XYZ file of N, CA and C in Angstrom:
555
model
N 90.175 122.069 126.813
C 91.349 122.453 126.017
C 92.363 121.316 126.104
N 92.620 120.781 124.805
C 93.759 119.898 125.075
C 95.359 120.532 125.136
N 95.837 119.583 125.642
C 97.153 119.947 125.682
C 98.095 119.992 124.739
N 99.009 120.574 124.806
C 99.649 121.194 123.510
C 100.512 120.151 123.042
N 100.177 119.394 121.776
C 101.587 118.554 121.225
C 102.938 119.078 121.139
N 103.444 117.556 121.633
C 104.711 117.844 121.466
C 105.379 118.096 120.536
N 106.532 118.846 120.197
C 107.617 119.338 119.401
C 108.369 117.742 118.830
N 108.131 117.305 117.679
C 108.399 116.335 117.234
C 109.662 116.246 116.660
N 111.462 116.052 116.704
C 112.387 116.098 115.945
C 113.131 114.501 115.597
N 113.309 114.831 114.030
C 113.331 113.950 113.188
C 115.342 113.829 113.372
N 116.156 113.156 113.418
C 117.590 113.293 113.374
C 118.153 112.035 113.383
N 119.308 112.200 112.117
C 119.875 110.586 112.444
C 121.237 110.936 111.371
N 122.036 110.012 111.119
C 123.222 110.081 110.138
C 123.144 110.837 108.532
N 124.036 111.354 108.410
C 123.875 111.800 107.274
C 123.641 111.106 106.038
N 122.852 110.753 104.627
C 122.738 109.736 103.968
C 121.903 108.525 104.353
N 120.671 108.716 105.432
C 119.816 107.669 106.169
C 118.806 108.054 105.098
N 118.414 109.348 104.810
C 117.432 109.493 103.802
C 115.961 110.572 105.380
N 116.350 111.156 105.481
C 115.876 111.693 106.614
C 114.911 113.232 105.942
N 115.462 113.477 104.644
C 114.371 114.426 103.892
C 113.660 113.724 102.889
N 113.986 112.592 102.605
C 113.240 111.806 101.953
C 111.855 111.112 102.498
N 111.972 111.012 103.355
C 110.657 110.430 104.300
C 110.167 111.808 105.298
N 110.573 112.754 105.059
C 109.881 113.749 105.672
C 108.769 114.658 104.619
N 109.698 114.306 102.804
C 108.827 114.990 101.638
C 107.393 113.681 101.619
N 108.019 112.625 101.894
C 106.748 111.379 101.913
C 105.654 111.990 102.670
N 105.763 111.936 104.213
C 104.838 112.387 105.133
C 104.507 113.572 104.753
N 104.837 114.571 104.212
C 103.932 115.835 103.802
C 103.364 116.018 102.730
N 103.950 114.961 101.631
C 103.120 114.471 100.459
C 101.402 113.423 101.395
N 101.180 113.081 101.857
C 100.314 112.305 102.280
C 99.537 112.690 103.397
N 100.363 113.517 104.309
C 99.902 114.421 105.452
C 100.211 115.612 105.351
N 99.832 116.549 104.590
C 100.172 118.075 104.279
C 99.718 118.470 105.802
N 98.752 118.130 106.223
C 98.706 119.331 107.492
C 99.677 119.063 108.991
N 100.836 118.435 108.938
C 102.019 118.094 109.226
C 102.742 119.528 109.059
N 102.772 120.422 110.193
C 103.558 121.440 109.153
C 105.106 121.193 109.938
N 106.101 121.064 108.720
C 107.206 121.362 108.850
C 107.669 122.543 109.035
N 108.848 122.896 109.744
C 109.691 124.007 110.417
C 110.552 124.219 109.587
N 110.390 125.596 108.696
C 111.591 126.441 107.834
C 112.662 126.921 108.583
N 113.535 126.293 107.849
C 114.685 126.955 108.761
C 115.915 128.285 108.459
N 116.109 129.214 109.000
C 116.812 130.280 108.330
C 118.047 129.941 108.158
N 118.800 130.349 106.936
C 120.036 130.056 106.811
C 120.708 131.205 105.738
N 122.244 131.357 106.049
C 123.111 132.252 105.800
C 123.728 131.663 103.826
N 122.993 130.564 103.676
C 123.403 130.661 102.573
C 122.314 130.507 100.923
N 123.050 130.704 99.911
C 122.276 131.389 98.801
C 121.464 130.207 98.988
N 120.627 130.779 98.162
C 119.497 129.726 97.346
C 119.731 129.096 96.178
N 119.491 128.011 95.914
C 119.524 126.741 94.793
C 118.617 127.335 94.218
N 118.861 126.775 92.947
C 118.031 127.056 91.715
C 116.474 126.271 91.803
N 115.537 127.179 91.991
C 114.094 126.705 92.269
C 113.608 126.702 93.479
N 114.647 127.294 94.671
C 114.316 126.961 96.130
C 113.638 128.990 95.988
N 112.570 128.851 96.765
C 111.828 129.880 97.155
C 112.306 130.590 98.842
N 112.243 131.782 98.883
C 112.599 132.002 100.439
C 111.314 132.299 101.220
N 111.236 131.527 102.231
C 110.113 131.103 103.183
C 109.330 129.863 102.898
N 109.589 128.921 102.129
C 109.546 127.629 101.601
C 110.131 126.597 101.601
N 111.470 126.699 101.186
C 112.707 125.534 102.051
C 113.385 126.277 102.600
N 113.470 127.634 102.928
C 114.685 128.148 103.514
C 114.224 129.730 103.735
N 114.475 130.402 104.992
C 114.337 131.457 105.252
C 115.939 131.967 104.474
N 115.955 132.827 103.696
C 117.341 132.983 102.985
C 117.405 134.648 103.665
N 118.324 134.677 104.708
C 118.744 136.047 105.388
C 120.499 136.209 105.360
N 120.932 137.292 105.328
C 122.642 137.926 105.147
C 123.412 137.001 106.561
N 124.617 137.102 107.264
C 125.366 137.297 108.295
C 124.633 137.900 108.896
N 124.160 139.137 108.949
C 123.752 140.453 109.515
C 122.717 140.143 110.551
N 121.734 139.700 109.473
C 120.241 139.203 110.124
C 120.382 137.811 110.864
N 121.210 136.898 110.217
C 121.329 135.915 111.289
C 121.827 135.934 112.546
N 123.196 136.748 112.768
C 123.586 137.600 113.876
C 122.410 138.072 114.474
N 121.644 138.573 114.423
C 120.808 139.477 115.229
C 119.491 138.282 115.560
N 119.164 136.975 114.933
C 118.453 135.901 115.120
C 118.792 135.457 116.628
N 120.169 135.239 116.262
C 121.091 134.492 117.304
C 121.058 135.258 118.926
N 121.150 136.612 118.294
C 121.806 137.509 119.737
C 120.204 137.957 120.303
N 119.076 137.923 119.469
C 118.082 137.940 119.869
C 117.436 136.932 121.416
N 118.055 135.705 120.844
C 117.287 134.510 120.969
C 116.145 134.018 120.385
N 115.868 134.371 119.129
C 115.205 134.035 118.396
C 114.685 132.405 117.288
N 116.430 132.280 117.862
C 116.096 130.436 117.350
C 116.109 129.619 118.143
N 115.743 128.491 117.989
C 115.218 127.477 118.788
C 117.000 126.645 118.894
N 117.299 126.479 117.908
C 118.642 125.784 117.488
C 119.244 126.432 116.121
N 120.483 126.659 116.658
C 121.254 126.814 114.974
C 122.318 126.320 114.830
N 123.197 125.800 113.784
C 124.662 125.099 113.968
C 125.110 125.844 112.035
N 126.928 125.531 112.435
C 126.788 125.882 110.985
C 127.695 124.733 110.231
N 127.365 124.555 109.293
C 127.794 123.429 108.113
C 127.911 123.633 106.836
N 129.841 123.236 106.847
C 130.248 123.989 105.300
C 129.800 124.993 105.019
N 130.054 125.810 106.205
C 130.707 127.138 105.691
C 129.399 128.515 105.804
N 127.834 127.529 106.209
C 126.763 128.505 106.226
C 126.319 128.121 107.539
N 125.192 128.686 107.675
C 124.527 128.826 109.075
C 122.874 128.322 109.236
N 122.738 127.503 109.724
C 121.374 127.065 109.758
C 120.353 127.118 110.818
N 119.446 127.760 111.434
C 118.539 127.845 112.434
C 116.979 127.662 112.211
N 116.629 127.499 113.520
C 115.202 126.867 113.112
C 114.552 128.624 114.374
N 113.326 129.149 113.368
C 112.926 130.063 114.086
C 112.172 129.815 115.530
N 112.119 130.325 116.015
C 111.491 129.665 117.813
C 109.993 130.404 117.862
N 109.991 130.916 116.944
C 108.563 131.811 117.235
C 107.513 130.806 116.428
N 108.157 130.833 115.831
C 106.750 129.989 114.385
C 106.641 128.433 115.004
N 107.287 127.973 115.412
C 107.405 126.836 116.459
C 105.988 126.902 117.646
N 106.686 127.643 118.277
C 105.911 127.503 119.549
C 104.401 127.866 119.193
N 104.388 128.811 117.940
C 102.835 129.415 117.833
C 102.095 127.904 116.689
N 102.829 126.867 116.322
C 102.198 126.268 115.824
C 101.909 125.135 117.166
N 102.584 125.249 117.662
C 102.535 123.991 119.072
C 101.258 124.196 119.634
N 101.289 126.119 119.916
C 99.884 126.457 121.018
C 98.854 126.317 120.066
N 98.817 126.309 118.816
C 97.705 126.227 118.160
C 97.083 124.707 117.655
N 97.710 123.826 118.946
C 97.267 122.189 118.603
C 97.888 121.367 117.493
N 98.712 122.461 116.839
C 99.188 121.756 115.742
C 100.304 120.551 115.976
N 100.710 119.580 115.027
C 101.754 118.725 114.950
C 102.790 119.638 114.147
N 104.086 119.704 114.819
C 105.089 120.186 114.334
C 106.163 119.596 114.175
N 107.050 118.791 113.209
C 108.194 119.058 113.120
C 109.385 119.090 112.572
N 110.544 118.700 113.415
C 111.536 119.516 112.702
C 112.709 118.126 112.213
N 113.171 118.479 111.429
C 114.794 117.566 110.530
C 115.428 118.335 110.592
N 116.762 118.034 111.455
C 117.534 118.628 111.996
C 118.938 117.679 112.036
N 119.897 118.040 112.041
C 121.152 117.394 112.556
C 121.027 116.817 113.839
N 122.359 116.192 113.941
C 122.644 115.419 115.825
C 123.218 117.177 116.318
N 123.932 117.704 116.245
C 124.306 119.023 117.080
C 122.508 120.083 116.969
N 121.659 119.955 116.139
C 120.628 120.672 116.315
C 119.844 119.966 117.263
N 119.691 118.637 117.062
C 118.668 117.933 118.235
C 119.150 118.139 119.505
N 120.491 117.850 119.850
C 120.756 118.395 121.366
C 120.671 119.471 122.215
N 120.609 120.635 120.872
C 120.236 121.907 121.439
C 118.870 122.165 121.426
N 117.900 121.384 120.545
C 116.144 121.208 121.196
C 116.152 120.473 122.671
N 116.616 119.352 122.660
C 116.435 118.763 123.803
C 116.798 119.743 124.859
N 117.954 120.475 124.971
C 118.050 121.717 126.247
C 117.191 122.587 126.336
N 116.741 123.287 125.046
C 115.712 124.619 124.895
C 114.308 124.077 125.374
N 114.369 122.841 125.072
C 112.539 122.215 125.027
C 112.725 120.710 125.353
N 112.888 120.575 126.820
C 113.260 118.889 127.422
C 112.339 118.141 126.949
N 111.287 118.604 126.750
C 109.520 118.101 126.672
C 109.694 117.672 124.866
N 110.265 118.048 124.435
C 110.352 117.565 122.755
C 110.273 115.814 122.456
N 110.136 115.185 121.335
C 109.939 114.346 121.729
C 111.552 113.810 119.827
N 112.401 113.210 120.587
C 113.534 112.695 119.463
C 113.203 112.026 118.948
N 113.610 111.493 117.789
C 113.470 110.269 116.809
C 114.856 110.403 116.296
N 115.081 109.475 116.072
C 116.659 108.655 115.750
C 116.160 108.009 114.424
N 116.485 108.757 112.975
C 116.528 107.301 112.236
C 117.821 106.581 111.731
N 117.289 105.366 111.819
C 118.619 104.824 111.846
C 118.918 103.844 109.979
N 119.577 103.820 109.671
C 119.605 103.094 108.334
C 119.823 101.249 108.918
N 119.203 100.400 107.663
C 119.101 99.122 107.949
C 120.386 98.338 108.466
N 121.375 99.272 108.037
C 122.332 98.244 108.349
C 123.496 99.492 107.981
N 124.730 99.323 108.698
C 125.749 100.612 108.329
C 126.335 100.076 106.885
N 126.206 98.955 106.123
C 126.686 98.319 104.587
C 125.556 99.472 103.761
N 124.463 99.390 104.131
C 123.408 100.029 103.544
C 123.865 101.750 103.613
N 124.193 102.127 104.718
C 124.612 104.034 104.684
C 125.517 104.101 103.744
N 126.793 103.085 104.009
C 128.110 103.133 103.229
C 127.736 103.946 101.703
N 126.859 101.987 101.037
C 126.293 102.407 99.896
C 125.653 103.793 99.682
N 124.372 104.239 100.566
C 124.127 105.758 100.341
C 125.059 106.688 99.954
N 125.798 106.885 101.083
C 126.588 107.689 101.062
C 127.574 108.021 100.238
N 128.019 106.498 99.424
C 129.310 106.640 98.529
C 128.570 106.636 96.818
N 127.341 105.941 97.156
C 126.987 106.138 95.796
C 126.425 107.112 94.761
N 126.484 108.238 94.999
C 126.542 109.658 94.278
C 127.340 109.273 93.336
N 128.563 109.011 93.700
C 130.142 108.799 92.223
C 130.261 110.048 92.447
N 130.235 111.443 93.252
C 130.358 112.523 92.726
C 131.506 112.851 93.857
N 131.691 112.242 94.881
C 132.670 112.763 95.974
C 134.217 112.367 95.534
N 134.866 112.875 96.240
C 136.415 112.566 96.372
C 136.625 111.819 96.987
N 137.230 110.598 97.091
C 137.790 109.766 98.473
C 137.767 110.199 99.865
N 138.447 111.370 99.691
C 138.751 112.403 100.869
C 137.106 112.673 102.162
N 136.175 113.124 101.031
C 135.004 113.736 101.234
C 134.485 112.097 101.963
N 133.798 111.447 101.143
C 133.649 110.328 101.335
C 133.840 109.471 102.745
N 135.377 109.674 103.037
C 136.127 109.382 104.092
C 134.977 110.307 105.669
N 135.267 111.220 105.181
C 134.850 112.454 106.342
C 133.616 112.199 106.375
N 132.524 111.678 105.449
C 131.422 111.492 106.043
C 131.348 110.515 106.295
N 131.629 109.345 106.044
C 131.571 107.896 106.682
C 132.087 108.150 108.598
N 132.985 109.255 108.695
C 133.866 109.129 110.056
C 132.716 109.873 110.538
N 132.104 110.886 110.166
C 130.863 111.625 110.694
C 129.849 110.836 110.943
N 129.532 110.040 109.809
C 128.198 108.530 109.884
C 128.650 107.971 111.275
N 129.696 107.584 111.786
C 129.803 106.907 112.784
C 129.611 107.184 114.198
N 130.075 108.623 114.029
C 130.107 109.454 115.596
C 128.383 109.817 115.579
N 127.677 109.978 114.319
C 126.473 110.396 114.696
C 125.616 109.005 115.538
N 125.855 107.811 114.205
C 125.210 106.902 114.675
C 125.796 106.229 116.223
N 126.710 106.604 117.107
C 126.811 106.122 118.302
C 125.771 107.214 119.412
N 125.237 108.216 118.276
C 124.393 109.065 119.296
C 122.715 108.770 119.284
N 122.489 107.548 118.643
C 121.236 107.130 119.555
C 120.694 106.930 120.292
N 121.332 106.372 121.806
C 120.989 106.153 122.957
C 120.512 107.314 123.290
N 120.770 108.525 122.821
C 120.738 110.108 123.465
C 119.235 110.063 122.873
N 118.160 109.640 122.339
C 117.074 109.700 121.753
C 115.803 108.608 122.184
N 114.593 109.462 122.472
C 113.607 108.922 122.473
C 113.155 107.050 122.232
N 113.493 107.684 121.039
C 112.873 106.628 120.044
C 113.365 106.507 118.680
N 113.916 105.120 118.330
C 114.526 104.653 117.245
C 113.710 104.675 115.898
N 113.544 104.678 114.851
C 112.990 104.269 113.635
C 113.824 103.530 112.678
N 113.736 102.260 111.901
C 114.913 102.135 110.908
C 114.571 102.610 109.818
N 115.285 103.343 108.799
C 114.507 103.192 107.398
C 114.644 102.191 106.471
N 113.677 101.089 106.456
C 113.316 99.974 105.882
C 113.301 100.511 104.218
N 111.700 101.552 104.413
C 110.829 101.616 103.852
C 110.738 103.051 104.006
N 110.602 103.789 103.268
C 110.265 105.199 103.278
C 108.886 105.528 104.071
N 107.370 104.733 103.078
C 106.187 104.794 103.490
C 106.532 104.211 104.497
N 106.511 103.040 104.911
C 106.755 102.551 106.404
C 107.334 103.343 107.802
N 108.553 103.901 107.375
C 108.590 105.246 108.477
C 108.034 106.602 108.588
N 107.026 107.013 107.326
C 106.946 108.108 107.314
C 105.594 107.564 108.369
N 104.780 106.160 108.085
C 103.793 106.335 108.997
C 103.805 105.702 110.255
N 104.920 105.155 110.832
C 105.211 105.095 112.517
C 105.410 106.635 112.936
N 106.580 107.750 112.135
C 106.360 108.491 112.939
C 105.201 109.661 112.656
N 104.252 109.457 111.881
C 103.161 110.505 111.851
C 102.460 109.455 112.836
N 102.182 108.265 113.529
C 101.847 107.619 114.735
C 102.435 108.004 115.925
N 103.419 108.871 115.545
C 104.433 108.770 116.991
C 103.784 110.726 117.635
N 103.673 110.819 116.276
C 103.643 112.582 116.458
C 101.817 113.347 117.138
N 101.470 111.767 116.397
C 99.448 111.989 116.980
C 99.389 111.413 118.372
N 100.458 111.011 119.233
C 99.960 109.925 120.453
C 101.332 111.356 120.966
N 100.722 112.185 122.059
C 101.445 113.406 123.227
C 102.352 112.995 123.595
């Protein structure tokens, strides 16, 4: 019997492109299963519930929480986001590769729940390069803009707190260091 892979989490600045290279790797490695995460707010037009998003009330997330039922949850603008702890662990014991894209406040609370997890930090090529990400929508306010650049910064001084670095160069290029990172225990 081999031993059970590790809990793989994906986390880095906001605007690094961190669901973008996670849709890559499951476009190319479908049996990669990613971790749905429950959350307190509606659904987007075309999003399915139990597909990108466990879509549950206050009510039920309350009772997630007071359960201990999630692995990690944090909330952002205004909703609530958790990753279930059951569907986790039963894909772990079942040999599977699991994982999760998560925020910097969600990865710290894996690292406590599950020391044995294994971090990834991605990091963008250069902070000129996030800027651009980040500001080039045209759709924010100065204001907005401002607040995530000040957020970009406090996240990106939280790498040292992580495993292992990735830059995103290259989309394909990181999606396959870390499907390398996620096959080696």
């Amino acid at each position: 019997m081999s031993e059970r892979p590790r809990l793989t989490v994906l986390s880095g600045p906001s605007g690094v492109g961190k669901s973008t290279v996670v849709a890559h790797l499951r476009t190319v490695h479908p049996e990669v299963w990613l971790s749905v995460s429950a959350t307190t707010r509606k659904p987007r037009p075309g999003e399915q519930h139990g597909v990108q998003y466990f879509f549950v009330d206050d009510e039920e997330f309350d009772k997630l929480v007071a359960n201990g039922e999630l692995l990690e949850w944090a909330e952002f603008a205004g909703n609530r986001y958790g990753t279930p702890r059951r569907a986790v662990l039963d894909r772990l014991d079942a040999g599977e590769p699991v994982l999760l894209e998560i925020d910097l406040q969600g990865a710290r609370l894996v690292r406590d729940s599950m020391p044995e997890a294994r971090l990834v930090f991605l990091a963008p090529p250069s902070w000129d390069e996030l800027v651009r990400r980040l500001t080039g929508r045209g759709t924010e306010t100065p204001e907005v803009i401002e607040r995530r650049l000040t957020a970009a910064r406090t996240e990106l001084a939280a790498e040292p707190e992580f495993d292992t670095t990735l830059t995103n160069t290259s989309v394909e290029d990181v999606a396959a260091e870390l499907l390398a990172l996620m096959r080696v225990s």
